[in-house]
Amino acid sequence: MNDMQRKPPAYLQDSGETFLHKVEAEAEKDPFEGVDFDELEVSIYRPRTAFSIILTWIVAIMTLMALVPLFAVLWMLIWRGGKKLSLALFTQLPPAPLEQGGGFGNAIIGTIIMVAIAALITIPLGVLTGVFLAQAQRDSKLAAGVRFSAKVLTGFPSILAGVFAYGAIVLATGGYSAIAGAIALSILMLPTIILTSESAIAMVPAKMKEASIGMGATGAQTVWMVLLPTAAPGILTGVMLAIARAAGETAPLLFTALFSNYWLSSGGRFNVMQPTASLAVLIYNFSGMPFKNQVELAWAAALVLVALVLITNLIGQSFSRQQVQQ
Amino acid sequence: MASIPKQTRLEAQAQAKAWNPDSAWQPPTSTQRFLDKVFRQLCWGFAALTIVLMVLLVAEIGTKAIPAFREYGLSFLWGRTWDPNKGVFGILPEIWGTLYTSLLALFFGTLFGVAAALFLSESYLGEVAFKFLKMFNLHFHPFWGKLPDRLEALLKNLIELLAAVPSVVYGLWGLFVVIPLIRPYCNWLHDQFGWFPLFSTDLSGPGIFPAVFVLSIMILPTITAISRDALASVPPKLRMAAYGLGATRWETILGVLLPTASRGIFGGIVLAFGRALGETMALAMLVGNANRLTLSLFSPANTLAALLANNFPEAGGKEIPVLMYAALVLLAITLVVNMFGALVLERAASKAEAK
């Protein structure tokens, strides 16, 4: 009933003109009729354009402001830490309160040793997990679970890695040690290495893998002789980024490796089962002290630490550049 | 054939003669097959170990917290005092401090982080450099012509370098540079607008505002990197369509690009929030470690991570389960936030793929 009552659309109504007439009349009309050309002209006096330009400037200024802290930090490090820089810093032990001079040789060695142990644990673990993820079936539940936990671990608070190592290692072995610190660091390094190796291996062209398998290589041979060598630059980038991050971490070391004013040896023998100094914890401890010498040492240690971290980062990035060029 | 040097040809022939086809024709030996099996199992085992590790992390902190949970129960969460001598523990001020500093830092970090991401994804810097080169007619020059791209890459790397600076160094900088620098202005704000709850105390040293300042710098690179990726993955045809309809650049950004990339940007913000919640050193150095429940930006306060960092090294036997309980609360908060962020990003990625 309603359908019958509805009027047909205008162009179907018989008004003596055919549809074609209307189209022709439409075509003869000036297509630009009613268009205000002044309105279309780009001019900064128009609100729309002015809005666009102003926002562009705001965003540019905000980006610059975001970079100010980076330069401010680097400048302060060079200015305040550079003053103190000398060879003695790298060879001497931290000074006692009110003592002048001193250095942080043991902290540099402690940082390097703990990061090295952590790297020894995480590189095989992380790279092989990455291989597994890259090779896994699309619907593999284990792969999905591993990927998800790696992603969640990326955001794992570093202090909780320290709490874990404290509960699992320090309480179990009965003392603060470089090993406990290294294990705390390895928890933070693992997800980075897993995720970067997975994406590096997944980026190897499928035809290389297929060619290798087609020639009769076993899965392990394909991984070792084709996938890993080809993906090496990407994997190394991930490893270097993880190392750089671990070297700068303080929170996991605070109550696992603690700190020490002495070299990493007991009774003349090298020993990793004792409290160990690290650059990051030294900066934290010395920054809270009311002595000028210690604060200056903290700045110098910060300069050395940032230099170490940035150099490691840059080396890592140079690997990824190699991969791009291939 | 003639184009190949004779030397190379001879070498190739020698190699072909020396090649023993048997080595390739034979199937994998049993040792090779055994090694392959071992390798597969090893990969599988290591992958499973990652999940085991995560379960272990939660279990370790959880079981160590049980004694404290039995003793204090849930009232631990809204207790306001922390006194090891009397054995009274409560972490409401720490929970509040953690959320308050993180949310404030997130606000500033998002504002500047997304702005930087837009600046990068619109490649403004390259555009300006290109226009500048064009003035000197150098824009196709083999050396200078690469300048716009190089500047863009430099800017991107600089923002990523912000994330590479260790947090303890930011803490040191905040302690000796930021606090003395902002103190007069903060105290002026307090003098003028002391009636306003945000400015109700003066800044006498460490406090919430310096901590938030440094924290927002630390989370900015995360937000910028993820937002930039999200903006870059918006299909170019959407932008072209918007320009074609006559939209200005910012009408396109606000009306098309940001809404399309919003899911990815949101995921990045959530992940940055997780990072801010768990950030320890800068806060332990800058927030003041005062057990106070306050709205004021200039008052000292405390956060869960800073509480752990400051009390763990000299904790007695009775305090350790309590600290483990606090760690468990922090773990729960960050795990929920991180899982949510990872899920949002995964959804955003699968949605982008579906397009």
XYZ file of C-alpha atoms in Angstrom:
681
model
C 0.000 0.000 0.000
C 2.718 2.430 1.015
C 4.783 1.488 -1.974
C 1.980 2.469 -4.274
C 1.519 5.833 -2.641
C 5.160 6.851 -2.838
C 5.925 9.265 -5.648
C 8.279 8.073 -8.339
C 11.674 9.887 -8.386
C 11.751 13.220 -10.162
C 13.468 11.994 -13.297
C 10.773 9.380 -13.903
C 7.930 11.838 -13.653
C 6.510 12.747 -17.003
C 6.956 16.477 -17.375
C 7.045 16.632 -21.159
C 10.840 16.529 -21.173
C 12.840 13.360 -21.651
C 15.569 12.357 -19.275
C 18.156 13.112 -21.963
C 16.977 16.723 -22.175
C 17.685 17.161 -18.533
C 21.178 15.725 -18.865
C 21.923 18.040 -21.738
C 20.646 21.048 -19.855
C 22.811 20.024 -16.926
C 25.867 19.767 -19.170
C 25.340 23.215 -20.629
C 25.330 24.782 -17.228
C 28.570 26.337 -16.042
C 30.142 23.630 -13.890
C 31.833 26.256 -11.748
C 28.640 28.120 -11.013
C 28.400 29.011 -7.367
C 32.034 28.114 -6.682
C 33.915 30.855 -4.901
C 37.420 30.677 -6.287
C 38.816 33.002 -3.675
C 37.690 30.463 -1.127
C 39.792 27.749 -2.772
C 42.981 29.705 -3.008
C 45.629 28.675 -0.501
C 46.298 31.692 1.615
C 47.502 31.962 5.157
C 44.651 34.361 5.846
C 42.139 31.556 5.475
C 41.364 29.896 8.773
C 41.812 26.385 7.329
C 45.264 27.067 5.954
C 46.333 29.128 8.918
C 45.250 26.298 11.220
C 47.341 23.873 9.206
C 50.420 26.069 9.268
C 50.130 26.845 12.965
C 49.806 23.166 13.861
C 52.796 22.342 11.680
C 54.868 24.839 13.630
C 53.576 23.587 16.959
C 54.520 20.023 16.065
C 57.950 21.117 14.842
C 58.610 23.029 18.052
C 57.392 20.119 20.196
C 59.697 17.715 18.361
C 62.617 20.052 18.940
C 61.663 20.346 22.612
C 61.612 16.556 22.880
C 65.219 16.497 21.675
C 66.436 19.190 24.088
C 66.822 16.750 27.023
C 69.019 14.440 24.930
C 71.441 17.236 24.128
C 71.185 18.649 27.647
C 72.083 15.261 29.132
C 74.960 14.706 26.710
C 76.253 18.239 27.254
C 76.159 17.920 31.039
C 77.882 14.542 30.847
C 80.693 15.907 28.713
C 80.978 19.091 30.737
C 80.807 17.670 34.248
C 82.084 14.157 33.591
C 84.740 15.159 31.080
C 86.444 17.446 33.610
C 87.192 14.491 35.808
C 88.194 12.063 33.062
C 91.660 10.587 33.495
C 93.449 7.273 33.215
C 93.341 6.825 36.998
C 89.557 6.450 36.827
C 89.946 3.186 34.945
C 92.641 1.663 37.131
C 91.793 2.705 40.694
C 89.216 1.586 43.233
C 86.307 3.760 44.443
C 87.387 6.139 47.218
C 86.126 6.036 50.779
C 84.062 9.039 51.962
C 86.156 12.228 52.285
C 89.012 10.548 50.438
C 90.185 12.368 47.311
C 90.859 10.870 43.897
C 89.985 7.262 43.229
C 88.305 5.694 40.242
C 85.938 2.925 39.225
C 88.067 0.313 37.520
C 86.343 -2.492 39.397
C 82.913 -1.195 38.389
C 83.812 -1.207 34.692
C 85.108 -4.770 34.942
C 82.079 -5.799 36.996
C 79.661 -4.392 34.423
C 81.508 -6.086 31.561
C 81.671 -9.450 33.337
C 78.013 -9.469 34.350
C 76.828 -8.425 30.902
C 79.104 -11.049 29.334
C 77.714 -13.839 31.530
C 74.167 -12.668 30.792
C 74.960 -12.644 27.056
C 76.416 -16.166 27.248
C 73.152 -17.371 28.802
C 70.747 -15.484 26.575
C 72.313 -15.634 23.107
C 71.931 -19.406 22.574
C 68.578 -19.431 24.355
C 67.212 -16.405 22.517
C 68.513 -17.200 19.027
C 67.318 -20.815 19.064
C 63.927 -19.704 20.369
C 63.888 -17.196 17.513
C 64.676 -20.057 15.086
C 61.812 -22.052 16.556
C 59.394 -19.140 16.224
C 60.428 -18.364 12.654
C 60.129 -22.030 11.610
C 56.978 -22.844 13.570
C 53.673 -23.548 11.879
C 51.316 -20.632 11.679
C 48.799 -22.196 14.047
C 51.348 -23.508 16.540
C 50.041 -22.907 20.054
C 53.500 -23.089 21.618
C 54.828 -20.465 19.204
C 51.920 -18.155 19.959
C 52.487 -18.613 23.676
C 56.233 -17.997 23.401
C 55.709 -14.924 21.254
C 53.164 -13.555 23.678
C 55.331 -14.150 26.743
C 58.338 -12.612 24.986
C 56.254 -9.526 24.231
C 55.031 -9.314 27.803
C 58.581 -9.823 29.089
C 59.729 -6.856 26.977
C 57.741 -4.637 29.294
C 58.701 -6.543 32.418
C 59.805 -4.030 35.097
C 63.541 -4.332 35.539
C 63.286 -4.152 39.316
C 61.140 -7.285 39.337
C 63.878 -9.172 37.504
C 66.054 -8.165 40.450
C 63.405 -9.320 42.931
C 63.194 -12.665 41.139
C 66.967 -13.164 41.088
C 67.088 -12.172 44.757
C 64.506 -14.803 45.676
C 65.799 -17.516 43.353
C 69.583 -17.036 43.493
C 70.651 -14.754 46.337
C 68.521 -16.461 48.989
C 69.414 -19.903 47.608
C 73.181 -19.391 47.387
C 73.289 -17.326 50.533
C 74.935 -14.197 49.219
C 75.028 -11.403 46.683
C 77.007 -12.362 43.585
C 77.875 -11.444 40.027
C 76.008 -14.575 38.902
C 72.769 -13.390 40.496
C 73.217 -10.000 38.809
C 73.917 -11.654 35.462
C 70.794 -13.819 35.710
C 68.671 -10.776 36.520
C 70.132 -9.026 33.468
C 69.558 -12.046 31.244
C 65.813 -11.952 31.966
C 65.781 -8.436 30.536
C 67.925 -9.327 27.506
C 66.041 -12.460 26.500
C 62.869 -10.987 24.927
C 64.802 -8.500 22.765
C 67.031 -11.260 21.392
C 64.106 -13.632 20.775
C 61.973 -11.092 18.931
C 64.780 -9.598 16.805
C 66.172 -13.005 15.803
C 62.711 -14.191 14.889
C 62.097 -11.244 12.596
C 65.634 -11.454 11.143
C 65.209 -15.147 10.309
C 61.704 -14.615 8.973
C 63.114 -11.974 6.614
C 65.430 -14.487 4.879
C 63.930 -15.036 1.401
C 61.838 -18.201 1.345
C 63.501 -19.384 -1.870
C 66.864 -19.708 -0.118
C 65.342 -21.993 2.470
C 63.443 -23.939 -0.172
C 66.590 -24.316 -2.289
C 68.477 -25.695 0.677
C 65.758 -28.187 1.537
C 65.364 -29.048 -2.131
C 69.037 -29.985 -2.289
C 68.429 -32.480 0.462
C 69.749 -30.604 3.473
C 68.241 -31.511 6.814
C 66.400 -28.907 8.867
C 69.374 -28.368 11.143
C 71.726 -27.972 8.166
C 69.376 -25.444 6.600
C 69.276 -23.425 9.808
C 73.024 -23.484 10.424
C 74.290 -23.082 6.863
C 71.618 -20.928 5.256
C 69.243 -19.201 7.659
C 71.581 -18.162 10.466
C 74.435 -16.860 8.243
C 71.954 -14.885 6.149
C 70.123 -13.498 9.162
C 73.329 -12.859 11.130
C 73.376 -9.049 10.745
C 69.827 -8.724 12.047
C 70.457 -11.110 14.927
C 73.662 -9.275 15.852
C 71.757 -5.978 15.896
C 69.292 -7.440 18.378
C 72.098 -8.877 20.505
C 73.945 -5.568 20.601
C 70.764 -3.662 21.514
C 70.073 -6.127 24.313
C 73.651 -5.815 25.574
C 73.444 -2.030 25.487
C 70.222 -2.125 27.477
C 71.598 -4.562 30.037
C 74.791 -2.538 30.530
C 72.761 0.471 31.583
C 70.372 -1.332 33.910
C 70.663 -0.504 37.593
C 67.520 -1.768 39.271
C 68.134 -5.506 38.758
C 71.662 -5.205 40.170
C 70.830 -3.210 43.295
C 70.181 -6.217 45.474
C 71.572 -9.079 43.401
C 75.143 -7.994 42.709
C 74.966 -5.205 45.300
C 78.185 -3.175 45.179
C 81.750 -3.617 46.199
C 84.684 -1.310 46.732
C 87.161 -3.998 45.756
C 88.291 -5.983 42.763
C 86.417 -9.098 41.787
C 88.701 -11.543 43.575
C 88.945 -13.223 46.927
C 92.234 -14.508 48.340
C 93.979 -13.547 45.123
C 91.663 -15.756 43.004
C 89.083 -14.562 40.545
C 85.657 -15.222 42.004
C 82.209 -14.366 40.672
C 80.317 -15.509 43.775
C 80.739 -12.287 45.708
C 79.227 -8.778 45.697
C 80.247 -7.071 42.490
C 80.545 -3.427 41.561
C 78.892 -2.055 38.431
C 78.964 1.367 36.825
C 75.210 1.879 37.077
C 74.994 1.066 40.785
C 78.074 3.213 41.411
C 76.313 6.176 39.816
C 73.230 5.573 41.956
C 75.169 5.157 45.201
C 77.518 8.085 44.652
C 74.819 10.480 43.469
C 73.179 10.249 46.877
C 76.362 11.009 48.801
C 76.994 14.474 50.216
C 80.659 14.458 49.092
C 81.838 16.486 46.123
C 84.414 13.942 45.013
C 81.859 11.125 44.885
C 79.352 13.213 42.930
C 82.047 14.124 40.418
C 82.950 10.445 40.116
C 79.277 9.663 39.516
C 79.246 12.112 36.584
C 82.441 10.645 35.168
C 81.028 7.126 35.551
C 77.841 8.266 33.800
C 79.931 9.584 30.909
C 81.790 6.271 30.611
C 78.546 4.276 30.876
C 76.727 6.360 28.258
C 79.758 6.119 25.960
C 79.775 2.322 26.357
C 76.030 2.052 25.760
C 75.970 4.398 22.773
C 78.965 2.719 21.124
C 77.339 -0.700 21.541
C 74.140 0.726 20.077
C 75.936 2.240 17.094
C 77.791 -1.023 16.397
C 74.443 -2.808 16.460
C 72.932 -0.305 14.049
C 75.892 -0.652 11.677
C 75.100 -4.379 11.443
C 71.536 -3.679 10.447
C 72.777 -1.228 7.814
C 74.873 -4.036 6.325
C 71.774 -6.139 6.019
C 69.929 -3.391 4.195
C 72.751 -3.033 1.705
C 72.808 -6.742 0.847
C 81.341 -18.432 -23.091
C 83.866 -16.116 -24.608
C 83.080 -13.358 -22.151
C 84.196 -15.458 -19.169
C 87.932 -15.043 -18.527
C 89.975 -18.137 -19.296
C 91.336 -18.276 -15.771
C 87.844 -18.485 -14.258
C 86.772 -21.085 -16.789
C 89.741 -23.288 -15.965
C 89.028 -22.943 -12.270
C 85.416 -23.903 -12.767
C 86.444 -26.936 -14.812
C 88.934 -27.977 -12.137
C 86.271 -27.622 -9.493
C 83.793 -29.641 -11.511
C 86.374 -32.435 -11.853
C 87.174 -32.391 -8.159
C 83.517 -32.477 -7.143
C 82.414 -35.813 -5.857
C 78.772 -36.329 -6.779
C 78.398 -39.100 -4.196
C 78.460 -36.572 -1.373
C 75.341 -34.896 -2.703
C 73.510 -37.908 -4.043
C 73.464 -39.801 -0.797
C 70.616 -39.216 1.658
C 71.450 -37.682 5.054
C 73.506 -40.049 7.154
C 72.095 -41.324 10.399
C 74.354 -38.933 12.341
C 73.008 -36.003 10.363
C 69.477 -37.141 10.927
C 70.175 -37.607 14.626
C 71.703 -34.121 14.861
C 68.686 -32.698 13.076
C 66.368 -34.344 15.559
C 68.436 -33.122 18.518
C 68.486 -29.603 17.092
C 64.721 -29.564 16.621
C 64.174 -30.792 20.162
C 66.637 -28.184 21.444
C 64.810 -25.347 19.691
C 61.507 -26.646 20.992
C 62.913 -26.949 24.502
C 64.408 -23.469 24.543
C 61.151 -22.000 23.268
C 59.198 -23.813 25.963
C 61.740 -22.532 28.475
C 60.630 -18.967 27.749
C 57.120 -19.787 28.903
C 58.515 -21.717 31.876
C 60.626 -18.682 32.757
C 57.602 -16.437 32.776
C 55.629 -18.838 34.960
C 58.665 -19.163 37.236
C 58.938 -15.386 37.603
C 55.357 -15.107 38.771
C 55.567 -18.222 40.954
C 58.799 -17.181 42.654
C 57.533 -13.746 43.632
C 54.112 -15.155 44.507
C 55.322 -17.920 46.819
C 57.766 -15.622 48.608
C 54.908 -13.201 49.227
C 52.602 -15.797 50.810
C 53.711 -15.243 54.448
C 53.044 -11.512 54.153
C 49.743 -12.131 52.421
C 48.649 -14.414 55.296
C 49.629 -11.821 57.864
C 48.344 -8.610 56.310
C 45.757 -9.841 53.838
C 44.198 -7.359 51.457
C 44.292 -4.503 53.981
C 47.966 -4.201 52.951
C 46.673 -2.563 49.782
C 44.977 0.322 51.569
C 47.207 0.707 54.601
C 48.917 4.067 54.748
C 51.893 3.527 57.030
C 55.176 1.747 56.415
C 56.972 1.152 59.666
C 59.287 -1.866 59.899
C 59.932 -1.220 63.594
C 56.277 -1.573 64.558
C 55.630 -4.149 61.857
C 52.901 -2.054 60.240
C 52.902 -2.108 56.443
C 50.625 -0.571 53.858
C 51.250 0.479 50.287
C 48.354 2.742 49.367
C 50.618 5.815 49.043
C 52.993 3.816 46.830
C 50.192 2.520 44.601
C 48.821 6.041 44.321
C 52.292 7.465 43.628
C 52.972 4.844 40.953
C 49.704 5.505 39.128
C 49.851 9.289 39.584
C 53.407 9.730 38.283
C 52.861 7.257 35.436
C 49.624 8.851 34.270
C 51.072 12.360 34.384
C 54.189 11.210 32.544
C 51.978 9.417 30.060
C 50.084 12.636 29.381
C 53.214 14.640 28.587
C 54.930 11.715 26.886
C 51.939 11.127 24.607
C 51.602 14.801 23.735
C 55.217 15.187 22.691
C 55.659 11.612 21.494
C 52.750 11.689 19.051
C 53.805 15.171 17.894
C 57.285 13.836 17.161
C 55.786 10.809 15.407
C 53.686 13.110 13.191
C 56.706 15.293 12.495
C 58.637 12.188 11.435
C 55.870 10.503 9.438
C 55.012 13.689 7.562
C 58.768 14.044 6.886
C 58.639 17.771 7.469
C 62.377 18.019 7.973
C 63.119 16.359 4.649
C 60.606 18.630 2.952
C 62.203 21.759 4.356
C 65.661 20.509 3.398
C 64.407 19.710 -0.097
C 62.923 23.190 -0.538
C 66.144 24.715 0.704
C 68.187 22.647 -1.776
C 65.823 23.617 -4.552
C 66.629 27.276 -3.962
C 70.218 26.504 -4.915
C 69.106 24.029 -7.588
C 70.932 21.222 -5.811
C 67.997 18.856 -5.267
C 69.273 16.311 -7.804
C 72.904 16.718 -6.808
C 74.509 13.293 -6.146
C 75.670 14.365 -2.693
C 73.336 17.120 -1.559
C 70.288 15.405 -3.027
C 70.559 12.712 -0.337
C 70.501 15.306 2.429
C 66.717 15.258 3.086
C 66.674 11.483 3.613
C 69.796 11.636 5.746
C 68.318 14.353 7.960
C 65.157 12.297 8.421
C 67.183 9.230 9.424
C 69.285 11.354 11.777
C 66.215 12.748 13.522
C 64.754 9.267 13.897
C 68.018 7.953 15.350
C 68.303 10.890 17.738
C 64.873 10.164 19.181
C 65.803 6.503 19.500
C 68.997 7.526 21.304
C 66.810 9.084 23.993
C 65.765 5.541 24.867
C 69.347 4.292 24.908
C 70.472 6.581 27.729
C 70.357 4.496 30.937
C 67.690 5.536 33.415
C 70.212 6.048 36.216
C 71.900 8.715 34.078
C 68.562 10.471 33.634
C 68.172 10.254 37.388
C 71.580 11.849 37.922
C 70.714 14.584 35.447
C 67.361 15.175 37.094
C 68.932 15.363 40.528
C 71.706 17.819 39.714
C 70.330 19.746 36.739
C 66.534 19.616 36.482
C 65.640 20.113 40.142
C 67.804 23.242 40.694
C 66.590 24.577 37.339
C 62.841 24.240 37.898
C 62.783 24.936 41.618
C 62.363 28.745 41.456
C 59.510 28.454 38.935
C 57.749 25.745 40.934
C 58.035 27.747 44.120
C 56.704 30.824 42.311
C 53.710 28.752 41.177
C 53.191 27.623 44.754
C 53.359 31.213 46.038
C 50.884 32.490 43.462
C 48.472 29.578 43.186
C 48.989 27.782 46.490
C 45.212 27.366 46.875
C 45.166 25.068 43.821
C 45.599 21.436 44.979
C 48.256 20.687 42.341
C 50.529 23.421 43.700
C 49.725 23.126 47.394
C 53.305 22.497 48.567
C 56.641 23.991 47.579
C 59.414 22.035 45.885
C 62.166 21.598 48.436
C 64.160 19.033 46.482
C 63.042 15.740 45.026
C 59.343 15.589 44.274
C 56.663 14.346 41.916
C 57.136 16.969 39.226
C 60.859 16.387 38.524
C 60.152 12.654 38.513
C 57.294 13.086 36.027
C 59.457 15.371 33.888
C 62.220 12.779 33.568
C 59.794 9.870 33.276
C 57.993 11.456 30.342
C 61.318 11.875 28.533
C 62.031 8.211 29.114
C 58.739 6.922 27.697
C 58.605 9.352 24.776
C 60.759 7.223 22.408
C 58.483 4.191 22.919
C 55.399 6.204 22.017
C 57.109 7.890 19.080
C 58.459 4.651 17.600
C 55.160 2.759 17.793
C 53.031 5.737 16.673
C 55.351 6.360 13.744
C 54.994 2.743 12.646
C 51.218 2.961 13.003
C 51.097 6.195 10.969
C 53.422 4.770 8.325
C 51.183 1.725 7.890
C 48.134 3.835 7.012
C 47.502 3.045 3.324
C 48.770 5.982 1.206
C 45.565 5.997 -0.828
C 43.641 7.258 2.195
C 45.910 10.273 2.415
C 45.684 10.838 -1.349
C 41.909 10.610 -1.232
C 41.759 13.197 1.524
C 44.056 15.556 -0.367
C 42.033 14.918 -3.512
C 38.859 15.989 -1.737
C 40.544 19.256 -0.902
C 41.492 18.672 2.703
C 44.451 20.590 4.040
C 47.360 18.704 5.535
C 46.102 18.996 9.086
C 42.519 18.197 8.183
C 43.953 15.003 6.668
C 46.031 14.262 9.759
C 43.265 14.880 12.263
C 40.399 13.487 10.200
C 41.998 10.528 8.420
C 45.511 9.558 9.522
C 45.173 9.726 13.300
C 41.810 7.924 13.456
C 43.103 5.185 11.152
C 46.308 4.739 13.143
C 44.585 5.224 16.489
C 44.609 1.572 17.459
C 48.352 1.241 16.955
C 49.018 4.522 18.730
C 46.828 3.430 21.617
C 48.735 0.158 21.896
C 51.975 2.115 22.024
C 50.612 4.355 24.756
C 49.559 1.356 26.823
C 53.004 -0.225 26.466
C 54.621 3.068 27.449
C 52.329 3.138 30.463
C 53.622 -0.288 31.429
C 57.177 0.989 31.126
C 56.405 4.022 33.251
C 54.822 1.870 35.962
C 57.880 -0.336 36.221
C 60.520 2.358 35.843
C 62.669 2.349 38.940
C 65.896 4.265 39.043
C 64.879 7.707 37.852
C 61.972 7.614 40.293
C 63.969 6.225 43.203
C 66.341 9.154 42.757
C 63.822 11.906 42.028
C 60.515 11.175 43.689
C 61.674 11.763 47.261
C 60.719 8.494 48.982
C 58.150 10.031 51.277
C 55.241 7.876 52.336
C 52.692 10.503 51.423
C 49.317 10.452 49.742
C 49.167 13.750 47.906
C 47.839 15.530 44.862
C 50.497 18.228 44.958
C 52.978 18.121 42.080
C 55.817 19.486 44.177
C 55.510 17.239 47.190
C 57.796 14.230 47.606
C 56.042 10.862 47.269
C 56.943 7.259 46.585
C 56.275 4.554 44.028
C 56.200 0.770 44.267
C 59.380 0.292 42.252
C 61.224 2.981 44.214
C 60.056 1.412 47.466
C 61.562 -1.909 46.396
C 64.796 -0.286 45.232
C 65.263 1.637 48.460
C 64.221 -0.976 51.003
C 65.409 -4.276 49.559
C 69.175 -3.865 50.064
C 68.871 -3.366 53.822
C 65.676 -5.322 54.454
C 65.539 -7.577 57.483
C 64.136 -11.109 57.412
C 60.646 -9.934 58.349
C 60.484 -7.163 55.799
C 61.396 -9.324 52.810
C 58.018 -11.142 52.463
C 56.306 -7.748 52.733
C 58.484 -6.356 49.965
C 57.761 -9.470 47.901
C 54.058 -8.739 48.402
C 54.617 -5.195 47.144
C 56.556 -6.644 44.190
C 53.620 -8.951 43.481
C 51.243 -5.975 43.389
C 53.570 -4.168 40.966
C 53.853 -7.341 38.888
C 50.077 -7.709 38.721
C 49.578 -4.091 37.643
C 52.294 -4.168 34.963
C 51.347 -7.621 33.659
C 47.744 -6.559 33.152
C 48.785 -3.331 31.438
C 51.396 -5.031 29.238
C 49.145 -7.887 28.187
C 46.447 -5.398 27.310
C 48.950 -3.355 25.272
C 50.299 -6.430 23.479
C 46.758 -7.555 22.646
C 45.774 -4.130 21.306
C 48.892 -3.975 19.119
C 48.301 -7.517 17.863
C 44.727 -6.654 16.949
C 45.897 -3.481 15.205
C 48.479 -5.471 13.235
C 46.014 -8.164 12.177
C 43.516 -5.500 11.182
C 46.139 -3.773 9.054
C 46.939 -7.123 7.432
C 43.284 -7.801 6.707
C 43.133 -4.584 4.714
